Amino acid sequence: MPPNDRTQGATLIVSLLLVMLMLAVIMSVTAQVTLSTRRSSADQDAILRAQYAAESGAARVQARLRAASDLLAQAKFAQGTTIPEVEAQVAALCGLTSLPSPLALGATICDLSARPQGLKESGATNARVSVLLSTVSAAAFATVGLLGATDADRTRFWSDLFSGVEGVDLGGSQDGATFSARYGLKPVAVVKSSVNGYRLIFQVPDVTVTGQAGGATRQVKVRASQEGLSLLIERPSLAPNALFTNHHYLSGASEGKGEGIYFTSRTLFSGPVHTNQHLNIVGKPWFGGAVSSAGCPAGQITMGPNGPQCAVAGVPGAVLNGTFVAASAMPDPQAPSVCESGNTNCAAPTFNQGVNWSASYLQLPENGNDQQAAAQVGGVAIPGDVSELQLYQAPLTPGGQNVQRLTYTVPGATGPVTVQLAIDSNKNMLMWDGTAWVGAARQADGSFTPGVSSAFNGVLYVGGKVANLNAGPNSSNGGAAVASFSGLTLAAAGDINITSSLRYADPPCAGQHVRNGDGSVTPAACTNLNTRNILGIYSAQGNVNLMKDQLGNDPAIHAVLMAGTGAVQVDKYNQGTSQGTVNLIGGIIENYYGAFGTFDGDTAKTGYGRNFVFDPRTLQGYEPPFFPTARTWKLTLTEEAGTQPLTASLRLRGDTVNAGEGQ
């Protein structure tokens, strides 16, 4: 039966209601999906902002560490800072008013590892960071963008930096999100690291930064790049120098005339080079080690109340092709180049390990008091002049073990007196009593008598001059002056005249630096760096003279040579004919830049050329015993047990170790 109209209408109404219900369900579901999507997007945005905030906090820690590195690189003690002043600041690191006494080398002055707040103290003043406050100036803070650095500001910076496990809050905000972290370097200990040095050992911890935004939380943990570091406070040894000059002139008269010593294309130095004045450069000298210049102008090194000083502020720069060029005017201060017209005859040095044109003025010692004291206690102390001193390796009996021989001749009441000493590999001293080798007992006046063998600390001190230093019977046969196990320092108040080659039995280096056809340099091979023989020769108030007439052609000198007030120079350097090259393994430290020979262009005329191979062991801390130190104190950021400045900044690696999130 066909449907009637009423039934059809009811069916239509039901259908419409079903459609409307379905539409309502669809709209409801669509609304829920849209709302969920929007909520998900908002959550993701919050998480991202929290992540960015956490990373921003890590960057803030990184920036603080980088600023600290830049500040420490500028640390300078005031000229004339005394030992008691430095000792008081070192004691303050430990919360002490004075250092314990006696204090052995390597002794721990204080253990800071259990102090959770590190060096931090409450209040605007903090004696624990006084050494940093005094050495890093407000001007240095300005160079790293930290302006308005009052004493209180700088005290707070260093206190916060070394705030240990407790750390300080480094919170902040980033695009509506916040980040928070507590961070501080962890002081571990203060130790006496050398005769004239102290070390604050500290750790660089990892950092965990929490970022928060809109209920989302993210954590970023970044590892430290270096773990164990130290602040080294010391009067640095002068041994680690290929060349050090106080006056970069031949003499006072030459300085008055402005006749400087020039580095040329023949100049090949593999180790550190420093002058308290300006470098004079023509051609293309090669410097394989770090180079530094204090920039004291000619005529301005004067005697101050605490020793030699630069009377004016240093002027950073160098003399290139006869013209002074300020460091600020060099397009590239690390690779300066000045050429004459037509780009010929360029002064273009190579600095393989960089150059510092604004280095501190370093005072040379002017006496051998430290070496004299060491010799009187555990070495050989000779009160007056020595007419001859022989150093050589030889056995006491045929076929026996080699010993270090020391034979010296001094004036006596009835004529010259010769003393024969020997040191074995255990540092026991023996003497020849006229009939046999017996133990040498050191007396209070510095002489020796037969008895129980005294220990030898490696130092010989002569109160006058040494007229003839040679290798004894090994002078003419190429034998060794310094035994394979022997470490020696010869210090004299007056001149030291070297009359023969002085060779190591087991040298650390061999050969010489070679300039290749393409202009590059192949350094001498220094591969035997575990050898122990080493020699230091120091004239406190005279010259170290290489006696050309006795040395002959191409002498070999294996030693670190130093003249505190004079020069290391060749006697009669401008007379006769060329006698080859002085083959040095070691370094030279001198008040004036002593002459070795004369040249016409690249042709030697008289005297000697220079083949100087730096002994890299001195950079590793191995040096002649009780070798002189600079009178200027330094504060240096180093590896935990290192002596050289840290090449990389304090920093975090930048790699995220873990990250978490939450609502």
XYZ file of C-alpha atoms in Angstrom:
663
model
C 0.000 0.000 0.000
C 1.508 3.362 -0.927
C 2.623 5.551 2.021
C 0.360 8.319 2.997
C 1.445 11.937 3.397
C 1.509 11.783 7.187
C 3.946 8.850 7.207
C 6.179 10.535 4.627
C 6.342 13.697 6.714
C 7.271 11.814 9.839
C 10.039 9.990 8.020
C 11.408 13.286 6.672
C 11.450 14.823 10.138
C 13.293 11.822 11.582
C 15.808 11.933 8.729
C 16.420 15.637 9.275
C 16.892 15.069 12.973
C 19.387 12.285 12.270
C 21.300 14.504 9.839
C 21.352 17.367 12.329
C 22.542 15.008 15.054
C 25.296 13.713 12.816
C 26.292 17.282 11.919
C 26.362 18.193 15.607
C 28.537 15.159 16.338
C 30.848 16.040 13.451
C 31.073 19.679 14.559
C 31.752 18.606 18.119
C 34.482 16.217 17.035
C 35.954 18.862 14.736
C 35.938 21.408 17.552
C 37.666 18.941 19.870
C 40.321 18.195 17.253
C 40.866 21.919 16.652
C 41.077 22.622 20.360
C 43.488 19.703 20.841
C 45.618 20.924 17.975
C 45.725 24.406 19.391
C 46.589 23.050 22.823
C 49.319 20.858 21.326
C 50.787 23.831 19.439
C 50.768 25.948 22.591
C 52.495 23.168 24.531
C 55.122 22.756 21.837
C 55.705 26.504 21.798
C 56.186 26.495 25.588
C 58.608 23.578 25.399
C 60.624 25.296 22.679
C 60.748 28.540 24.625
C 61.820 26.632 27.737
C 64.529 24.893 25.684
C 65.759 28.183 24.252
C 65.783 29.716 27.719
C 67.859 26.832 29.104
C 70.313 27.146 26.234
C 70.457 30.896 26.826
C 71.397 30.225 30.444
C 74.187 27.868 29.335
C 75.429 30.582 26.975
C 75.476 33.020 29.882
C 77.722 30.686 31.883
C 79.911 30.285 28.811
C 80.183 34.052 28.409
C 81.171 34.471 32.047
C 83.937 31.882 31.701
C 85.173 33.501 28.496
C 85.249 36.933 30.154
C 87.201 35.477 33.080
C 89.792 34.016 30.677
C 90.180 37.351 28.914
C 90.583 39.134 32.242
C 93.173 36.681 33.564
C 95.166 37.083 30.356
C 95.551 40.769 31.316
C 96.548 40.153 34.951
C 99.628 42.144 35.988
C 101.309 42.658 39.315
C 102.355 46.229 39.990
C 106.000 47.008 39.295
C 108.026 46.414 42.434
C 105.535 44.069 44.106
C 107.491 42.449 46.929
C 107.690 38.832 48.056
C 105.948 39.565 51.406
C 103.069 41.279 49.569
C 102.536 38.276 47.307
C 102.884 35.809 50.165
C 100.195 37.701 52.091
C 97.817 37.472 49.115
C 98.533 33.748 48.698
C 97.878 33.200 52.409
C 94.591 35.107 52.063
C 93.393 32.572 49.473
C 93.404 30.121 52.367
C 91.886 32.537 54.876
C 95.282 32.907 56.600
C 97.137 36.046 57.610
C 100.542 34.538 56.779
C 101.998 31.432 55.178
C 103.128 28.506 57.318
C 106.878 28.250 57.877
C 108.832 26.274 56.944
C 107.025 25.408 53.712
C 108.433 22.584 51.622
C 108.219 22.463 47.822
C 105.023 20.740 46.764
C 103.406 21.292 50.163
C 99.653 21.897 50.315
C 99.059 25.219 52.056
C 95.328 24.608 52.366
C 92.707 22.148 51.123
C 89.680 24.023 49.770
C 87.812 21.035 48.368
C 85.570 20.707 51.444
C 84.659 24.424 51.463
C 81.304 24.513 49.614
C 81.381 28.278 49.045
C 84.869 28.186 47.496
C 86.501 31.613 47.786
C 83.214 33.431 48.298
C 82.723 35.508 51.454
C 79.824 37.683 52.494
C 80.231 41.440 52.336
C 81.604 43.946 49.847
C 85.227 43.082 50.648
C 86.833 39.665 50.402
C 90.514 39.171 51.215
C 90.443 35.714 49.610
C 90.318 37.274 46.142
C 92.723 40.142 46.892
C 95.352 38.763 44.503
C 92.820 38.935 41.639
C 91.565 42.349 42.677
C 95.103 43.761 42.657
C 96.246 42.212 39.365
C 93.183 42.669 37.133
C 92.362 46.358 36.797
C 89.083 48.152 36.145
C 90.487 49.025 32.707
C 90.825 45.319 31.955
C 87.171 44.813 32.904
C 86.225 47.559 30.459
C 87.976 45.713 27.610
C 85.621 42.736 28.067
C 82.518 44.913 28.248
C 82.146 44.980 32.032
C 81.970 48.714 32.646
C 81.787 50.593 35.929
C 83.942 48.000 37.664
C 84.509 49.467 41.126
C 86.556 47.553 43.671
C 83.281 46.166 45.037
C 82.133 45.163 41.530
C 85.379 43.341 40.790
C 85.454 41.690 44.203
C 81.934 40.391 43.627
C 82.854 39.104 40.147
C 85.807 37.037 41.405
C 83.956 35.880 44.524
C 81.032 34.700 42.390
C 83.322 33.070 39.824
C 85.119 30.924 42.423
C 82.013 30.221 44.514
C 82.486 26.451 44.607
C 79.745 23.852 45.000
C 77.267 26.423 46.302
C 77.731 28.595 43.233
C 75.720 31.730 42.561
C 72.385 32.199 40.832
C 72.707 33.045 37.155
C 68.975 33.224 36.459
C 67.322 35.405 33.846
C 64.613 35.532 31.183
C 64.414 34.919 27.459
C 61.334 35.711 25.299
C 58.888 35.375 28.168
C 60.596 32.254 29.521
C 62.946 32.025 32.485
C 66.167 30.130 33.102
C 68.005 29.345 36.303
C 71.352 27.826 37.215
C 73.788 27.950 40.087
C 77.393 27.921 38.987
C 80.903 28.504 40.325
C 84.419 27.253 39.740
C 85.515 24.854 42.479
C 88.786 25.718 44.266
C 90.608 22.531 45.297
C 93.849 23.555 47.001
C 96.650 26.095 47.258
C 100.127 24.581 46.965
C 103.713 25.779 46.899
C 104.712 24.723 43.409
C 108.299 26.023 43.194
C 110.903 28.063 45.037
C 109.217 31.228 43.764
C 105.748 30.009 42.883
C 102.333 29.096 44.233
C 99.361 27.498 42.576
C 95.584 27.754 43.162
C 94.227 24.501 41.745
C 90.557 24.522 40.743
C 88.002 22.535 38.785
C 85.653 23.632 36.008
C 82.355 21.835 36.710
C 79.580 20.897 34.317
C 76.521 23.146 34.308
C 72.828 22.241 34.459
C 70.392 24.980 33.403
C 66.617 24.792 33.842
C 64.350 26.678 31.436
C 60.630 27.259 32.133
C 57.816 28.664 29.972
C 54.031 28.302 30.195
C 54.216 25.317 32.518
C 56.854 23.538 30.422
C 60.279 22.759 31.854
C 63.471 21.877 30.021
C 66.892 21.056 31.476
C 70.170 21.322 29.597
C 73.403 19.907 31.027
C 76.644 20.956 29.368
C 79.993 19.380 30.152
C 83.168 21.269 30.971
C 85.895 21.354 28.324
C 88.727 21.414 30.895
C 88.524 19.848 34.321
C 91.688 20.550 36.327
C 93.272 23.990 35.917
C 95.266 26.367 38.089
C 96.190 29.975 38.668
C 99.995 30.032 38.799
C 101.422 32.889 40.886
C 105.168 33.042 40.457
C 108.331 34.820 39.608
C 108.821 32.890 36.365
C 112.033 31.110 35.562
C 113.999 32.723 32.774
C 115.261 29.397 31.417
C 112.319 28.843 28.992
C 113.530 31.496 26.536
C 115.227 30.996 23.203
C 116.116 34.692 23.466
C 115.383 37.334 26.091
C 116.723 40.871 25.852
C 116.218 43.704 28.289
C 117.811 46.282 25.981
C 117.444 45.269 22.339
C 120.703 47.044 21.557
C 124.357 46.073 21.460
C 125.272 48.517 24.233
C 124.212 51.688 25.981
C 126.103 53.711 23.390
C 124.262 51.942 20.556
C 120.936 52.604 22.249
C 121.802 56.296 22.560
C 122.396 56.384 18.798
C 119.281 54.360 17.999
C 121.340 51.578 16.419
C 119.112 48.584 17.105
C 119.779 44.902 16.540
C 117.747 43.584 13.598
C 116.166 40.208 13.029
C 116.612 39.192 9.391
C 115.689 36.320 7.099
C 118.619 34.440 8.664
C 116.863 34.601 12.061
C 115.352 31.224 12.935
C 114.211 30.882 16.562
C 112.266 27.800 17.604
C 111.428 28.827 21.182
C 109.956 31.804 23.055
C 111.446 35.228 22.306
C 110.915 38.281 24.529
C 112.269 41.806 24.601
C 111.463 44.559 27.044
C 111.871 46.998 24.164
C 110.891 46.725 20.491
C 111.691 44.091 17.899
C 113.619 45.392 14.884
C 112.753 43.410 11.770
C 113.861 43.314 8.157
C 113.287 40.455 5.764
C 111.393 37.379 6.869
C 112.597 36.086 10.233
C 110.960 32.905 11.514
C 109.779 32.503 15.099
C 108.583 29.026 15.963
C 107.701 29.916 19.575
C 105.646 32.602 21.268
C 106.998 36.142 20.837
C 106.410 39.073 23.180
C 107.475 42.691 23.455
C 106.971 45.084 26.380
C 107.478 48.068 24.055
C 109.692 50.195 26.320
C 111.109 53.006 24.153
C 114.851 53.497 23.756
C 116.431 55.292 26.680
C 113.501 54.678 29.012
C 114.793 51.688 30.971
C 115.888 53.291 34.223
C 116.769 52.257 37.751
C 113.754 52.565 40.020
C 113.412 51.994 43.767
C 112.834 48.287 43.153
C 115.306 47.727 40.336
C 115.241 48.330 36.574
C 111.956 49.543 35.164
C 110.430 51.190 32.131
C 110.034 54.845 33.098
C 107.081 55.333 30.747
C 104.174 53.270 29.550
C 105.112 50.712 26.921
C 104.338 51.555 23.292
C 103.066 48.445 21.495
C 104.618 47.968 18.068
C 107.795 47.088 16.194
C 110.412 48.632 13.918
C 109.733 47.228 10.453
C 112.171 48.083 7.653
C 113.572 50.914 9.774
C 110.195 52.526 10.560
C 108.326 52.156 13.831
C 104.812 50.805 13.266
C 102.343 50.870 16.145
C 100.509 47.608 16.740
C 97.222 49.475 16.352
C 98.289 50.531 12.842
C 99.135 47.008 11.690
C 96.373 45.584 9.454
C 97.124 42.211 11.018
C 99.207 42.508 14.220
C 99.828 38.746 14.171
C 101.300 38.905 10.668
C 102.654 42.425 10.077
C 104.147 43.211 6.714
C 105.818 46.412 5.524
C 107.254 46.533 2.028
C 109.241 49.096 0.138
C 107.978 50.428 -3.182
C 107.185 47.741 -5.693
C 106.506 45.170 -2.944
C 110.180 44.342 -2.622
C 112.329 44.051 0.498
C 109.385 43.295 2.751
C 109.631 43.018 6.517
C 107.263 40.089 7.005
C 108.020 37.958 10.066
C 106.381 34.601 10.714
C 104.992 34.135 14.235
C 104.020 30.467 14.425
C 102.717 30.754 18.001
C 101.582 34.364 17.928
C 102.993 37.635 19.205
C 102.029 39.844 22.144
C 102.927 43.479 21.531
C 101.762 44.587 25.023
C 103.618 42.183 27.300
C 104.665 43.083 30.825
C 108.119 44.494 31.484
C 110.148 41.703 33.110
C 112.961 42.597 35.473
C 116.193 40.632 35.243
C 117.917 39.757 38.528
C 121.079 41.745 39.196
C 122.848 39.415 41.593
C 123.376 35.745 42.259
C 122.266 35.756 45.890
C 119.826 32.874 45.399
C 122.455 30.764 43.650
C 125.091 31.638 46.261
C 122.764 30.589 49.078
C 121.927 27.324 47.302
C 125.625 26.589 46.676
C 126.552 27.201 50.304
C 123.869 24.806 51.501
C 124.187 21.976 48.988
C 126.508 22.871 46.130
C 130.014 24.228 45.571
C 130.677 27.792 46.752
C 133.966 29.427 45.740
C 134.524 32.864 47.335
C 136.817 34.557 44.768
C 138.096 34.320 41.215
C 138.612 31.023 39.413
C 141.448 30.883 36.900
C 140.163 27.657 35.331
C 137.041 25.541 35.716
C 136.723 22.202 33.958
C 133.419 20.382 33.489
C 133.549 16.962 31.868
C 132.181 13.436 31.908
C 134.662 10.656 32.641
C 135.016 7.488 34.752
C 137.121 7.658 37.915
C 138.787 4.382 36.981
C 139.258 2.750 33.567
C 136.103 0.969 32.592
C 134.181 2.358 35.556
C 130.925 4.281 35.672
C 130.959 7.816 34.318
C 130.794 10.638 36.824
C 130.489 14.404 36.497
C 133.944 15.895 37.001
C 134.397 19.402 38.458
C 137.943 20.666 38.614
C 138.761 24.247 39.528
C 141.872 26.279 40.226
C 141.955 29.254 42.619
C 144.719 31.458 44.038
C 146.363 30.144 47.196
C 148.759 31.525 49.793
C 151.748 29.905 48.093
C 150.391 29.572 44.556
C 147.457 28.209 42.581
C 145.383 25.507 44.272
C 143.483 22.930 42.227
C 140.488 21.120 43.672
C 139.170 17.979 41.975
C 135.573 16.943 42.690
C 133.303 14.303 41.190
C 129.566 13.667 41.440
C 128.126 10.236 40.822
C 124.698 9.438 39.409
C 123.252 9.408 42.962
C 124.467 12.998 43.512
C 127.130 11.957 46.023
C 130.258 14.142 46.060
C 133.764 12.708 45.973
C 137.136 14.436 46.092
C 140.718 13.604 45.201
C 142.807 13.723 48.382
C 146.119 13.375 46.560
C 146.193 9.605 46.535
C 142.621 8.347 46.111
C 138.997 9.336 45.548
C 137.227 9.666 48.882
C 133.993 11.139 50.182
C 133.836 14.951 50.116
C 132.439 16.516 53.292
C 131.223 20.105 52.880
C 132.521 22.555 55.475
C 130.844 25.710 56.777
C 133.189 27.947 54.750
C 132.324 26.125 51.509
C 135.497 24.051 51.307
C 135.635 20.246 51.274
C 137.577 17.781 53.381
C 137.754 13.972 53.233
C 134.840 12.408 55.085
C 131.253 11.367 54.556
C 130.073 12.236 51.042
C 127.909 15.353 50.848
C 124.898 15.497 48.555
C 125.151 17.814 45.543
C 122.225 20.031 44.494
C 123.745 21.004 41.137
C 124.839 24.601 41.871
C 128.343 26.064 41.557
C 128.776 29.669 42.669
C 131.891 31.738 42.042
C 132.217 35.001 43.956
C 134.434 36.554 41.274
C 135.065 35.742 37.622
C 135.738 32.509 35.757
C 138.673 33.225 33.466
C 138.601 29.904 31.623
C 135.597 27.551 31.464
C 136.210 24.451 29.384
C 135.485 20.743 29.003
C 138.866 19.637 30.373
C 140.336 16.635 28.538
C 137.146 16.476 26.443
C 137.737 19.967 25.033
C 139.514 18.743 21.927
C 138.027 15.287 21.349
C 134.323 16.124 21.065
C 133.574 14.571 24.442
C 130.888 15.667 26.878
C 131.129 18.489 29.370
C 127.894 17.492 31.109
C 127.340 13.878 32.132
C 124.179 12.161 30.961
C 122.608 12.284 34.442
C 123.895 15.695 35.478
C 122.002 18.947 35.993
C 124.291 21.929 36.645
C 124.080 25.669 37.133
C 127.273 27.726 37.154
C 126.703 31.219 38.558
C 129.403 33.856 38.947
C 129.438 37.437 40.125
C 131.774 38.495 37.300
C 132.613 37.496 33.742
C 132.536 33.891 32.574
C 134.889 33.162 29.664
C 134.041 30.014 27.670
C 137.104 28.634 25.892
C 135.914 25.279 24.486
C 132.801 23.549 23.245
C 130.492 22.457 26.061
C 128.450 19.445 24.964
C 125.789 17.303 26.590
C 126.538 13.596 26.740
C 122.934 12.986 25.654
C 121.600 16.095 23.872
C 117.834 16.635 23.479
C 118.119 17.995 19.931
C 120.192 17.440 16.831
C 120.884 19.364 13.652
C 119.692 22.875 12.919
C 116.741 24.782 11.546
C 116.606 24.759 7.751
C 115.049 27.377 5.510
C 113.449 25.517 2.610
C 113.319 26.678 -0.979
C 109.678 27.749 -0.659
C 110.486 29.949 2.353
C 109.113 27.544 4.947
C 111.285 26.330 7.826
C 111.990 22.799 8.991
C 112.960 23.005 12.673
C 115.801 21.005 14.131
C 114.751 17.610 15.458
C 114.206 17.635 19.225
C 113.039 14.105 19.943
C 115.204 13.095 22.904
C 113.242 15.025 25.508
C 113.559 12.507 28.340
C 117.287 13.114 28.665
C 118.392 14.586 32.008
C 121.657 16.430 31.310
C 121.286 20.205 31.376
C 123.545 23.206 32.043
C 122.872 26.794 33.035
C 125.600 29.481 32.905
C 124.813 32.796 34.631
C 126.951 35.916 35.046
C 125.192 38.212 37.497
C 127.219 41.395 36.997
C 129.438 40.654 34.045
C 129.346 39.110 30.581
C 129.327 35.577 29.254
C 132.137 35.730 26.721
C 132.679 33.180 23.963
C 136.450 33.337 23.456
C 136.772 33.039 19.698
C 140.523 32.534 19.612
C 140.274 29.452 21.848
C 136.904 28.097 20.666
C 137.945 27.666 17.026
C 135.512 26.940 14.206
C 131.857 25.970 14.669
C 131.812 25.477 18.451
C 128.941 23.615 20.140
C 127.488 25.187 23.290
C 124.778 23.162 25.019
C 123.493 25.408 27.792
C 121.120 28.162 28.805
C 123.329 31.271 28.900
C 122.454 34.371 30.915
C 124.031 37.767 31.635
C 121.946 39.737 34.134
C 123.593 43.122 33.619
C 125.856 42.496 30.644
C 125.660 40.458 27.447
C 126.266 37.023 26.016
C 128.778 37.897 23.343
C 131.709 36.763 21.227
C 135.084 38.177 22.211
C 136.736 39.979 19.260
C 133.586 39.398 17.196
C 134.633 42.046 14.640
C 138.217 40.874 14.175
C 139.805 38.259 11.922
C 137.709 36.139 9.573
C 134.494 34.174 9.840
C 134.834 31.054 11.983
C 131.551 29.393 11.141
C 128.575 29.138 13.458
C 127.911 28.841 17.170
C 125.698 25.763 17.468
C 123.651 26.403 20.584
C 121.165 24.024 22.182
C 119.450 25.988 24.933
C 118.741 29.704 25.071
C 120.151 33.162 25.779
C 118.944 35.706 28.351
C 120.803 39.010 28.455
C 120.625 42.645 29.452
C 122.114 43.812 26.127
C 121.985 41.892 22.856
C 125.597 40.758 22.510
C 127.306 40.657 19.131
C 128.488 37.378 17.589
C 129.931 38.507 14.271
C 129.693 40.867 11.324
C 128.051 40.318 7.948
C 127.847 41.888 4.529
C 124.371 41.004 3.304
C 124.171 37.219 3.635
C 127.959 36.801 3.708
C 129.701 36.360 7.066
C 132.808 38.492 7.492
C 134.051 37.987 11.055
C 133.118 36.093 14.180
C 130.294 33.569 14.180
C 126.837 33.080 12.799
C 124.066 31.807 15.074
C 122.429 28.400 14.915
C 120.252 28.555 18.013
C 118.114 25.505 18.773
C 115.837 26.033 21.740
C 115.761 23.299 24.379
C 112.020 22.513 24.639
C 112.471 20.672 27.936
C 112.558 24.022 29.723
C 108.973 24.662 28.602
C 108.050 21.375 30.240
C 109.494 22.545 33.558
C 112.884 20.813 33.338
C 115.643 23.389 33.726
C 119.049 23.941 35.343
C 118.845 23.756 39.151
C 118.143 27.072 40.917
C 118.302 28.935 37.621
C 117.515 32.666 38.018
C 113.934 33.872 37.981
C 112.531 37.188 36.837
C 112.011 39.743 39.601
C 108.536 40.464 38.250
C 105.638 38.391 39.591
C 103.093 36.936 37.162
C 99.636 35.425 37.459
C 98.916 32.892 34.722
C 96.020 30.577 33.903
C 97.536 27.138 33.182
C 96.801 23.447 33.150
C 96.746 21.977 36.659
C 100.496 21.333 36.756
C 101.528 23.407 33.739
C 103.769 26.449 33.500
C 102.687 27.867 30.154
C 99.584 30.038 29.664
C 96.433 28.167 28.730
C 95.968 28.421 24.977
C 92.176 27.940 25.106
C 89.710 29.962 27.139
C 87.860 28.630 30.145
C 84.867 27.095 28.483
C 82.167 24.468 28.301
C 82.184 22.061 25.388
C 78.791 23.194 24.159
C 77.463 19.656 23.701
C 74.187 18.839 25.469
C 74.639 15.757 27.615
C 70.968 15.336 28.560
C 67.695 17.174 28.260
C 64.365 16.630 30.006
C 60.876 18.117 29.697
C 57.730 18.198 31.742
C 54.432 19.930 32.350
